[in-house]
Each structure stands twice: as C-alpha cells, then as structure tokens.
N, CA, C and O atoms as a MOPAC input file, in Angstrom:
PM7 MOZYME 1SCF
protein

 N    -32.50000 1     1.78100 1   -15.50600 1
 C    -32.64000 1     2.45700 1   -14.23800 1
 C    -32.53600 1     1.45400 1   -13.09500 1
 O    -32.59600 1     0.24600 1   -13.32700 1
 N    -32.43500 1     1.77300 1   -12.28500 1
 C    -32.05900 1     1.56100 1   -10.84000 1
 C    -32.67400 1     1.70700 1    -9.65500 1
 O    -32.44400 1     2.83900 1    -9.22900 1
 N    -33.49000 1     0.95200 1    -8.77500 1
 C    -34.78200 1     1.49500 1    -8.15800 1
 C    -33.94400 1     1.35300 1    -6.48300 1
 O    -34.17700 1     0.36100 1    -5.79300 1
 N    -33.17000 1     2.24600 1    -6.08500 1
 C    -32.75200 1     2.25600 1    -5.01000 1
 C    -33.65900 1     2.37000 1    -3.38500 1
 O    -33.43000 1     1.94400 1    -2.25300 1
 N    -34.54000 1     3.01900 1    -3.89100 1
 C    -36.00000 1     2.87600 1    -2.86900 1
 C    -36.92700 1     3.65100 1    -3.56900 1
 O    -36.70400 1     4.52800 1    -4.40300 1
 N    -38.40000 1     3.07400 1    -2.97800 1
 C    -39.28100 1     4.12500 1    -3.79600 1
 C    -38.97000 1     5.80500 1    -4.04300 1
 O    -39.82400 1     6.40200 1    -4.69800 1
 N    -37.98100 1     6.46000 1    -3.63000 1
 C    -38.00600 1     7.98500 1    -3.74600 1
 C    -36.36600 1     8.03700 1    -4.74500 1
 O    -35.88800 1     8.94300 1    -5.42700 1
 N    -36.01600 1     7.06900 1    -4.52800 1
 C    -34.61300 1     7.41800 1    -5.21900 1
 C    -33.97300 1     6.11900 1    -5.76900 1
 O    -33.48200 1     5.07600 1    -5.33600 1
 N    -34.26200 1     6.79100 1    -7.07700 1
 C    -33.73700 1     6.03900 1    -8.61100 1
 C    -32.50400 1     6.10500 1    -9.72700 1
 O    -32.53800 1     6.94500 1   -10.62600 1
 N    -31.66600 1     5.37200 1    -9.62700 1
 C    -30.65400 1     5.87200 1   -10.76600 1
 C    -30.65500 1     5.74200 1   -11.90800 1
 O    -31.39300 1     4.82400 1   -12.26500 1
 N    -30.00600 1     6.40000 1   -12.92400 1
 C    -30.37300 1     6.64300 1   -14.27000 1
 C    -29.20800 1     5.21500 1   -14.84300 1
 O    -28.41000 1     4.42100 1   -14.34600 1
 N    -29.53000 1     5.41900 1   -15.59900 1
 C    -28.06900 1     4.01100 1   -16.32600 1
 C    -26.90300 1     4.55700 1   -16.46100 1
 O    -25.86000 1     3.95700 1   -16.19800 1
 N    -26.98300 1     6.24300 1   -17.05800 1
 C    -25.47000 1     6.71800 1   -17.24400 1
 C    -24.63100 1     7.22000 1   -15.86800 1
 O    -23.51600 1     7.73800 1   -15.80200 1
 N    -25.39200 1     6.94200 1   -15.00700 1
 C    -24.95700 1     7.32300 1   -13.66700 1
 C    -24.03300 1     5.60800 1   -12.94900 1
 O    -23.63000 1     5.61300 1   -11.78500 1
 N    -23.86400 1     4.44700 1   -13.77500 1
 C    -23.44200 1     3.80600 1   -13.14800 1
 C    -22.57100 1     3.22300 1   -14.33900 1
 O    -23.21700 1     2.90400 1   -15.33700 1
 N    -21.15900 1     3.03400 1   -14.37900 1
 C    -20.46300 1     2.37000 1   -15.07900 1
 C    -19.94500 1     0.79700 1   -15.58000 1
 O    -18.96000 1     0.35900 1   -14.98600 1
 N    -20.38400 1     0.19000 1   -16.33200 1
 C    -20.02900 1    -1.41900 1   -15.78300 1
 C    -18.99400 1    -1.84000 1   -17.47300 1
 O    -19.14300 1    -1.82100 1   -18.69500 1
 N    -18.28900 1    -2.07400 1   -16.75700 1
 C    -16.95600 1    -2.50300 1   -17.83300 1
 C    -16.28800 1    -3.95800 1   -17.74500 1
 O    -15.63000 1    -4.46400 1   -16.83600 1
 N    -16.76800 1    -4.57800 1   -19.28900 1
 C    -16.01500 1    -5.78000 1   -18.71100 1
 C    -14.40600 1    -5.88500 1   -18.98100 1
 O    -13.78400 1    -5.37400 1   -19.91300 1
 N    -13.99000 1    -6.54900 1   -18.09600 1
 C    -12.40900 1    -6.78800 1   -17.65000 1
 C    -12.43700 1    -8.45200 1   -17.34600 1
 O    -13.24700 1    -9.32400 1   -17.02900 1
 N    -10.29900 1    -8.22000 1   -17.81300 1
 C    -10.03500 1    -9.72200 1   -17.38000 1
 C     -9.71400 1   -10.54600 1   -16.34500 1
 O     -8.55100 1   -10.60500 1   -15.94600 1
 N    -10.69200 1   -11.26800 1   -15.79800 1
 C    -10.55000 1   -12.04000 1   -14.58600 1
 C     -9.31700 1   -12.25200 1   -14.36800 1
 O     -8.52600 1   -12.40300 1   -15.29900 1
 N     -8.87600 1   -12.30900 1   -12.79800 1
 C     -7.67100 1   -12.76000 1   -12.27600 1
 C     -7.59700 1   -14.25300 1   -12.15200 1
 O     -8.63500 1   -14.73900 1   -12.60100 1
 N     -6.83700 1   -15.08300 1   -11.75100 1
 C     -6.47100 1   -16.40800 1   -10.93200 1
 C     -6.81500 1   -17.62000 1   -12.52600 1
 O     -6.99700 1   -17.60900 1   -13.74300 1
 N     -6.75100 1   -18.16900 1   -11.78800 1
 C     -6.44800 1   -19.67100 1   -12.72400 1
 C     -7.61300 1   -19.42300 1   -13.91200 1
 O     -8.53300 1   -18.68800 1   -13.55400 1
 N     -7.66500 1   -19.81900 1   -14.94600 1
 C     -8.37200 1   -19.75600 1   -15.86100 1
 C     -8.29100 1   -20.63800 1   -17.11000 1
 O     -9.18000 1   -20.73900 1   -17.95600 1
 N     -6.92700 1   -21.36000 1   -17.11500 1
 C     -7.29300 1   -22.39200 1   -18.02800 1
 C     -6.80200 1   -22.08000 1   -19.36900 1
 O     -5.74200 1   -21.45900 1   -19.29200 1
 N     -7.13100 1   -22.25500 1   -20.39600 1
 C     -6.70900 1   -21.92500 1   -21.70900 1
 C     -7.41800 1   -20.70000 1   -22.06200 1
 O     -7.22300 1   -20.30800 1   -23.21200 1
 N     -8.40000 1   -19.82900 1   -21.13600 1
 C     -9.37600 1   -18.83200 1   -21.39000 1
 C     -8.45700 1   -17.85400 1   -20.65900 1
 O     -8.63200 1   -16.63600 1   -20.68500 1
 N     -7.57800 1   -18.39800 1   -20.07700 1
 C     -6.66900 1   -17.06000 1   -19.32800 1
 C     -5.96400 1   -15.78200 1   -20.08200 1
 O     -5.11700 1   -15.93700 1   -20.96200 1
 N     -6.32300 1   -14.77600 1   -19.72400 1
 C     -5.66500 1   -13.59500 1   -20.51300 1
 C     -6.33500 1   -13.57700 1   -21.88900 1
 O     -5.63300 1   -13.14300 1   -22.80200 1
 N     -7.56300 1   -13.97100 1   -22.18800 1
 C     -8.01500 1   -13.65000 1   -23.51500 1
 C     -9.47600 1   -13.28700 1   -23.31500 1
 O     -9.97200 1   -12.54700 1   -24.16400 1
 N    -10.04100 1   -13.60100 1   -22.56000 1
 C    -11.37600 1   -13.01900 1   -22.32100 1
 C    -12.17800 1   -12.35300 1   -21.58700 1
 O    -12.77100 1   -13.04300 1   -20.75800 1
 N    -12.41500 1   -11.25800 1   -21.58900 1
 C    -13.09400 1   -10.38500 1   -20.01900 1
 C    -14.25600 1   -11.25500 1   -19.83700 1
 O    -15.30600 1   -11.51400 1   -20.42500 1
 N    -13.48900 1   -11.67700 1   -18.53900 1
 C    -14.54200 1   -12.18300 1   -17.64300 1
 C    -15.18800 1   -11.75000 1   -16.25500 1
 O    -16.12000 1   -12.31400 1   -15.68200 1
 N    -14.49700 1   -10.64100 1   -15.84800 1
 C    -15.05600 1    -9.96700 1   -14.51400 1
 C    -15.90100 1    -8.85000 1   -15.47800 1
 O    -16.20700 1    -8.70500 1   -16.66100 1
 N    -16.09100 1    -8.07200 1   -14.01700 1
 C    -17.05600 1    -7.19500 1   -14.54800 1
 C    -16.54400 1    -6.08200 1   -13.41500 1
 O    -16.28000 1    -6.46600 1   -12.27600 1
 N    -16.42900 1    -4.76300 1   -13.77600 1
 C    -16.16500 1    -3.55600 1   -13.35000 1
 C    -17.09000 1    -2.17600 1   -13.09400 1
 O    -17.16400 1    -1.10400 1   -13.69600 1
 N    -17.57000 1    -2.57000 1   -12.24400 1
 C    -18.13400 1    -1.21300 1   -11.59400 1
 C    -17.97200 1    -0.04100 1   -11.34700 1
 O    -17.09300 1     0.01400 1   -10.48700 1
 N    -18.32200 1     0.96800 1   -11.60900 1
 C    -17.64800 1     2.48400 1   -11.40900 1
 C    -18.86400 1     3.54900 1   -11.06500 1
 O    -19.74900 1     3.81600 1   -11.87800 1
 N    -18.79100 1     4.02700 1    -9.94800 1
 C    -19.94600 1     5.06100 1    -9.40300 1
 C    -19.86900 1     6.74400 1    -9.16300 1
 O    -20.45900 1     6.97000 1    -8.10700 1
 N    -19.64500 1     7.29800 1    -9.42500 1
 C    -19.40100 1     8.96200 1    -9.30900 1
 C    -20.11200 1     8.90700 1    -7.69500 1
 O    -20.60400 1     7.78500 1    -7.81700 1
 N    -20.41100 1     9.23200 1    -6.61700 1
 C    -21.01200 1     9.96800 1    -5.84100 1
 C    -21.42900 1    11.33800 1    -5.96400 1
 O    -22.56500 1    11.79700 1    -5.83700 1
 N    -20.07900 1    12.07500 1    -6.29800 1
 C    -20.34300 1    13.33500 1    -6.26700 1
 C    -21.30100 1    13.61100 1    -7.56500 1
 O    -22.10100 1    14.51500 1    -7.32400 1
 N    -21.43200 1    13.02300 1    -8.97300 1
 C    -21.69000 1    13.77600 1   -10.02300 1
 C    -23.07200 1    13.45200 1   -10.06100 1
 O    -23.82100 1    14.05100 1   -10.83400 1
 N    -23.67500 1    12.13700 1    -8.94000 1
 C    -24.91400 1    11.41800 1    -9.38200 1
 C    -25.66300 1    12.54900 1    -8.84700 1
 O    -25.39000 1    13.63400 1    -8.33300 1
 N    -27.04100 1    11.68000 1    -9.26000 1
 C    -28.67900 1    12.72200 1    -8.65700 1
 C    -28.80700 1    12.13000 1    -7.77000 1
 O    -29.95500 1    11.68400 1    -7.77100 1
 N    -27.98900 1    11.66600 1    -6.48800 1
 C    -28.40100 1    11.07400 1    -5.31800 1
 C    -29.03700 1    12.23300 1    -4.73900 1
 O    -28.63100 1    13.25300 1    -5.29700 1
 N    -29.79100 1    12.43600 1    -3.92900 1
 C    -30.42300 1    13.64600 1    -2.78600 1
 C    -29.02700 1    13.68900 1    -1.97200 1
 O    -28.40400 1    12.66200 1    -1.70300 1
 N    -28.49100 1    15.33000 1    -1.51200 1
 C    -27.80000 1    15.67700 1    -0.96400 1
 C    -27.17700 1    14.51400 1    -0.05800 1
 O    -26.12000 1    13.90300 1    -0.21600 1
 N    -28.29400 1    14.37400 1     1.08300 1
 C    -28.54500 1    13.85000 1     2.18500 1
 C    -27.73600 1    12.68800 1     2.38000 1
 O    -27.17800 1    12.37500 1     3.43100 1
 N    -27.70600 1    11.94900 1     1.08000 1
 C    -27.08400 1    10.23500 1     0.77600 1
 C    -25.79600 1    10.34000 1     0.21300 1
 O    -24.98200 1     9.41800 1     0.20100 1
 N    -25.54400 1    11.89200 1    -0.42900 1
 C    -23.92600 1    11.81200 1    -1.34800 1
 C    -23.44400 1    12.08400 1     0.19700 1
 O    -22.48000 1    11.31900 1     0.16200 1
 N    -23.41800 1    12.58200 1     1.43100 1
 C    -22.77500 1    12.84300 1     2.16400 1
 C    -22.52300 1    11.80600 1     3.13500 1
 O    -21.40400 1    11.62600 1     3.61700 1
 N    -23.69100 1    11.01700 1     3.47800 1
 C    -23.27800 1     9.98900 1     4.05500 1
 C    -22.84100 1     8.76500 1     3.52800 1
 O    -22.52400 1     7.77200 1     4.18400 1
 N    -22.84000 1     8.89400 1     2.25700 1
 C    -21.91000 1     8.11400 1     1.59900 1
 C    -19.91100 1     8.24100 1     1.47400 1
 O    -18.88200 1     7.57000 1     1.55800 1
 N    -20.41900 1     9.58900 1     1.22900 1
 C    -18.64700 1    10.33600 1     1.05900 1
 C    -18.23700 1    10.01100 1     2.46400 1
 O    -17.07600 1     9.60300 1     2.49200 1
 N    -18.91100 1    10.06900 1     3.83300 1
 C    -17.93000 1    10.02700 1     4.97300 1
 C    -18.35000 1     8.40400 1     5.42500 1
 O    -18.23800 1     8.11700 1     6.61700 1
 N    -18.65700 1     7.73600 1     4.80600 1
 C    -18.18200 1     6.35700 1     4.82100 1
 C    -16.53900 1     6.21600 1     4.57300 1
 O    -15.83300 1     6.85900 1     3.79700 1
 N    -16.08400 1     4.89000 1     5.72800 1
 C    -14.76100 1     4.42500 1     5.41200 1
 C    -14.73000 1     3.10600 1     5.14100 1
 O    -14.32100 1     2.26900 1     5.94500 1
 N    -15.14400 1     2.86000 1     4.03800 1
 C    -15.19500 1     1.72500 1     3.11000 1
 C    -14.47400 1     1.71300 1     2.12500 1
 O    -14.69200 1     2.56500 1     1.26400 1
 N    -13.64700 1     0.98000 1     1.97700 1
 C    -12.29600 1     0.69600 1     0.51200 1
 C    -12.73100 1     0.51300 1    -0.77600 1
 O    -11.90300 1     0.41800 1    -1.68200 1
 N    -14.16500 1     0.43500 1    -1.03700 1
 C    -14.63500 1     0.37900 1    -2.12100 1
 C    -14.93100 1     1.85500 1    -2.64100 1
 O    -15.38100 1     2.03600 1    -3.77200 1
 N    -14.64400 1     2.95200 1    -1.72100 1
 C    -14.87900 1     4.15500 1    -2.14400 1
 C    -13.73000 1     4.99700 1    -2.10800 1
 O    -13.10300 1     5.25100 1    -1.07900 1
 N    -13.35800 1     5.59300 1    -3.69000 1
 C    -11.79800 1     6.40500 1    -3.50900 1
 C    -12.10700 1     7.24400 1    -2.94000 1
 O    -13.30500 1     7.42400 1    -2.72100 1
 N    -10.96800 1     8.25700 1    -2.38500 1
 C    -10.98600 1    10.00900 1    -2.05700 1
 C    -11.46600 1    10.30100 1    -2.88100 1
 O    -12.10200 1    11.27100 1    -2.47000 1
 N    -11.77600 1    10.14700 1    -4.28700 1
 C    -12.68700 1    11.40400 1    -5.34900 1
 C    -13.94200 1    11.04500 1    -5.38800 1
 O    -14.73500 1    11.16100 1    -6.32200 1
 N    -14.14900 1    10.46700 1    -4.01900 1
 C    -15.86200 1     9.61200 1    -4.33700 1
 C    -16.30700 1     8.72000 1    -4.87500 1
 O    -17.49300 1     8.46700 1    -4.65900 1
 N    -15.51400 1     7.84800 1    -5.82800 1
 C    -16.03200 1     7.23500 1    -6.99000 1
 C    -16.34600 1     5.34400 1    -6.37900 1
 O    -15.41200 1     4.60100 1    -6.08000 1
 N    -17.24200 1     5.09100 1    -6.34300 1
 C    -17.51700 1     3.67300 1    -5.54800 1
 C    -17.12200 1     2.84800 1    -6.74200 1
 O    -17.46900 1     3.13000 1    -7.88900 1
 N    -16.22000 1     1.59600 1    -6.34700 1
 C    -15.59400 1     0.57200 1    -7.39200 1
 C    -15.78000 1    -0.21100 1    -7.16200 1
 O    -15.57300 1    -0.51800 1    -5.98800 1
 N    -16.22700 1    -1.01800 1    -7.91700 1
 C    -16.58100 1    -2.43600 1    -7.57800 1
 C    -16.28800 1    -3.76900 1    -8.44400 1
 O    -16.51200 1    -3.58900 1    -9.64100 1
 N    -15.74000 1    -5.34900 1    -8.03800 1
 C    -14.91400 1    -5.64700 1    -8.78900 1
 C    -16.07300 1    -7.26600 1    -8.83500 1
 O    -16.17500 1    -7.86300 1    -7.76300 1
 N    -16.51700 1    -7.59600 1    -9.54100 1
 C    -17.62700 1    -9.13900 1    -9.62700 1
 C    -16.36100 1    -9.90000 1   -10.65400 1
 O    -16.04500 1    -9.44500 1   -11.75400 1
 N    -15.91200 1   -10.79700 1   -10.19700 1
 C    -15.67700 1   -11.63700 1   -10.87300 1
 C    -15.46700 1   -13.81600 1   -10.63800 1
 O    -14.85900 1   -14.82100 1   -11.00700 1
 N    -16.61000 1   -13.22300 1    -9.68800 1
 C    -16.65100 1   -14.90500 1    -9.26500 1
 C    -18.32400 1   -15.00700 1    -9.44100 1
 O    -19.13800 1   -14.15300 1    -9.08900 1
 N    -18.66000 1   -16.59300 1   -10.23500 1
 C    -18.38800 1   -16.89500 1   -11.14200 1
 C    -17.78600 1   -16.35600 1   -12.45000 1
 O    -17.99000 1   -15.18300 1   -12.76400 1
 N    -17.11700 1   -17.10000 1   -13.15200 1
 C    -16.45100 1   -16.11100 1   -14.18100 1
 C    -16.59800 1   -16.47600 1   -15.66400 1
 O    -15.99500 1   -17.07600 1   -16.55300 1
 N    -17.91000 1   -15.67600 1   -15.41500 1
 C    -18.62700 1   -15.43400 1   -16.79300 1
 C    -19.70900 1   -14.22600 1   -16.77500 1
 O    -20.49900 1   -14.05100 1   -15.84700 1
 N    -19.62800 1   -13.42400 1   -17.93000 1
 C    -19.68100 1   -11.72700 1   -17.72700 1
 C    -21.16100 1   -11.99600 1   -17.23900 1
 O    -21.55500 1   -11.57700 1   -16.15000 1
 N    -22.05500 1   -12.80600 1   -18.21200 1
 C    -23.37600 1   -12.51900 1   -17.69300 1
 C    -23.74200 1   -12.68600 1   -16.10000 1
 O    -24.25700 1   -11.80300 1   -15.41300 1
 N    -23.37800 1   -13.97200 1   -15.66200 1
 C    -23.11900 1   -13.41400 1   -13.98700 1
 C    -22.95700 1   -13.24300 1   -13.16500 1
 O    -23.45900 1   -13.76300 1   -12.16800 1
 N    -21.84200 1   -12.08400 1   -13.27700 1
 C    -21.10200 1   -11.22200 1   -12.82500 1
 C    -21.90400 1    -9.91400 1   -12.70100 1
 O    -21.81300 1    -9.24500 1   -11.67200 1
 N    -22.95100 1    -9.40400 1   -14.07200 1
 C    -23.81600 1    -8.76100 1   -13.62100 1
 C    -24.69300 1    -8.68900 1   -13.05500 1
 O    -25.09400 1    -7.64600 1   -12.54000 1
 N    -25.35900 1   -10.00800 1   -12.97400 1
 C    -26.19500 1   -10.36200 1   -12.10700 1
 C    -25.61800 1   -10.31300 1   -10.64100 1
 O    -26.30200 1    -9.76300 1    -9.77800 1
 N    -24.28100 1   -10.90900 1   -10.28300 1
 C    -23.61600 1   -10.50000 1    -8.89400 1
 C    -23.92300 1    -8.85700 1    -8.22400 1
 O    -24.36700 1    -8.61500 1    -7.10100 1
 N    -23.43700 1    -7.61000 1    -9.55900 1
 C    -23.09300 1    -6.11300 1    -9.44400 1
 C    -24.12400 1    -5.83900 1    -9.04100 1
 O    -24.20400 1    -5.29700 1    -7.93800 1
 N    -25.35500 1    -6.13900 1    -9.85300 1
 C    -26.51100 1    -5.88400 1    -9.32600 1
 C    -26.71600 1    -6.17500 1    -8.18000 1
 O    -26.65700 1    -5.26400 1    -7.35400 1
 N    -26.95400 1    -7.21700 1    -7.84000 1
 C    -27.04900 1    -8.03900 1    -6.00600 1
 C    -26.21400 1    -7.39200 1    -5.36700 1
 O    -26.63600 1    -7.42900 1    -4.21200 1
 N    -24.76600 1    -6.49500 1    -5.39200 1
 C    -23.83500 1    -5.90600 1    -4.46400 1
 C    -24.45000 1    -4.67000 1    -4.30800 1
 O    -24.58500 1    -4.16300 1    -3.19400 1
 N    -24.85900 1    -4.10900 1    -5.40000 1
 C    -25.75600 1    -2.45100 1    -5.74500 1
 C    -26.95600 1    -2.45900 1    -4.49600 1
 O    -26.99600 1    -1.61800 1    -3.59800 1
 N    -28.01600 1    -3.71600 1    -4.67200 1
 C    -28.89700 1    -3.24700 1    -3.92000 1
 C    -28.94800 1    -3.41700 1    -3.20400 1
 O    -29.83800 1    -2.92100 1    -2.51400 1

C-alpha cells in the first residue's frame, strides 16, 4: 500500500511497476538486462476520491495519456532496486 495522505491510500494492484531495458550507454550489460523501471497508473479505474481523479485528469502534464493512465519512466541510477526506490520518491 501506498499512504498518499492520511485519508487516501493506494492498494498495490492499483499501481503497475515493470521492469524494462534501460536506454543510453551501458556497457557489456546493454540490451540484456532490465534495468529501468516502469510505472503505470489507471486514474480512472483507481479508488482515488472523485475529487482527485478529476483534478488529476485535467492536468496537462505528459506523464499522463488521454486514457488517464499516469507513466512513469526511473531509470537513472541503473539498477532495478533503485529505480524503485526513485518511483517511489516521484509517487509521493
């Protein structure tokens, strides 16, 4: 879970994190190991309170598609563990 403020909490299946393969120089580790980390958020499908899916949806921020879905891309430092530790720090 996810402690977004004391009244509003997210569940784990409400947030997606997928690891993927880092871009840019990488060395002999290039193209063989997910090293970023991939974020994926529903707006519309979460238990956010009304109030927050809307002022979220009319945000114009590039991290959020037209179908709502907030994306998010950690891959500096590039090593998965953290990278989640980054997602997290971008989340809250």
């Amino acid at each position: 879970m996810l402690e977004i403020s004391n009244t509003v909490i997210l569940s784990e299946w409400e947030i997606e994190l997928n690891a993927i393969r880092a871009q840019g120089n990488g060395g002999q580790r290039v193209n063989k190991v997910a090293t970023a980390i991939h974020l994926r958020f529903d707006i519309k499908r979460s238990t956010l309170p009304n109030v927050y899916k809307e002022r979220l949806l009319k945000l114009t921020d590039n991290r959020i598609t037209s179908e709502g879905m907030v994306v998010i891309k950690a891959q500096f430092p590039r090593y998965p563990q953290n990278n989640n530790k980054l997602v997290n720090q971008l989340v809250s």
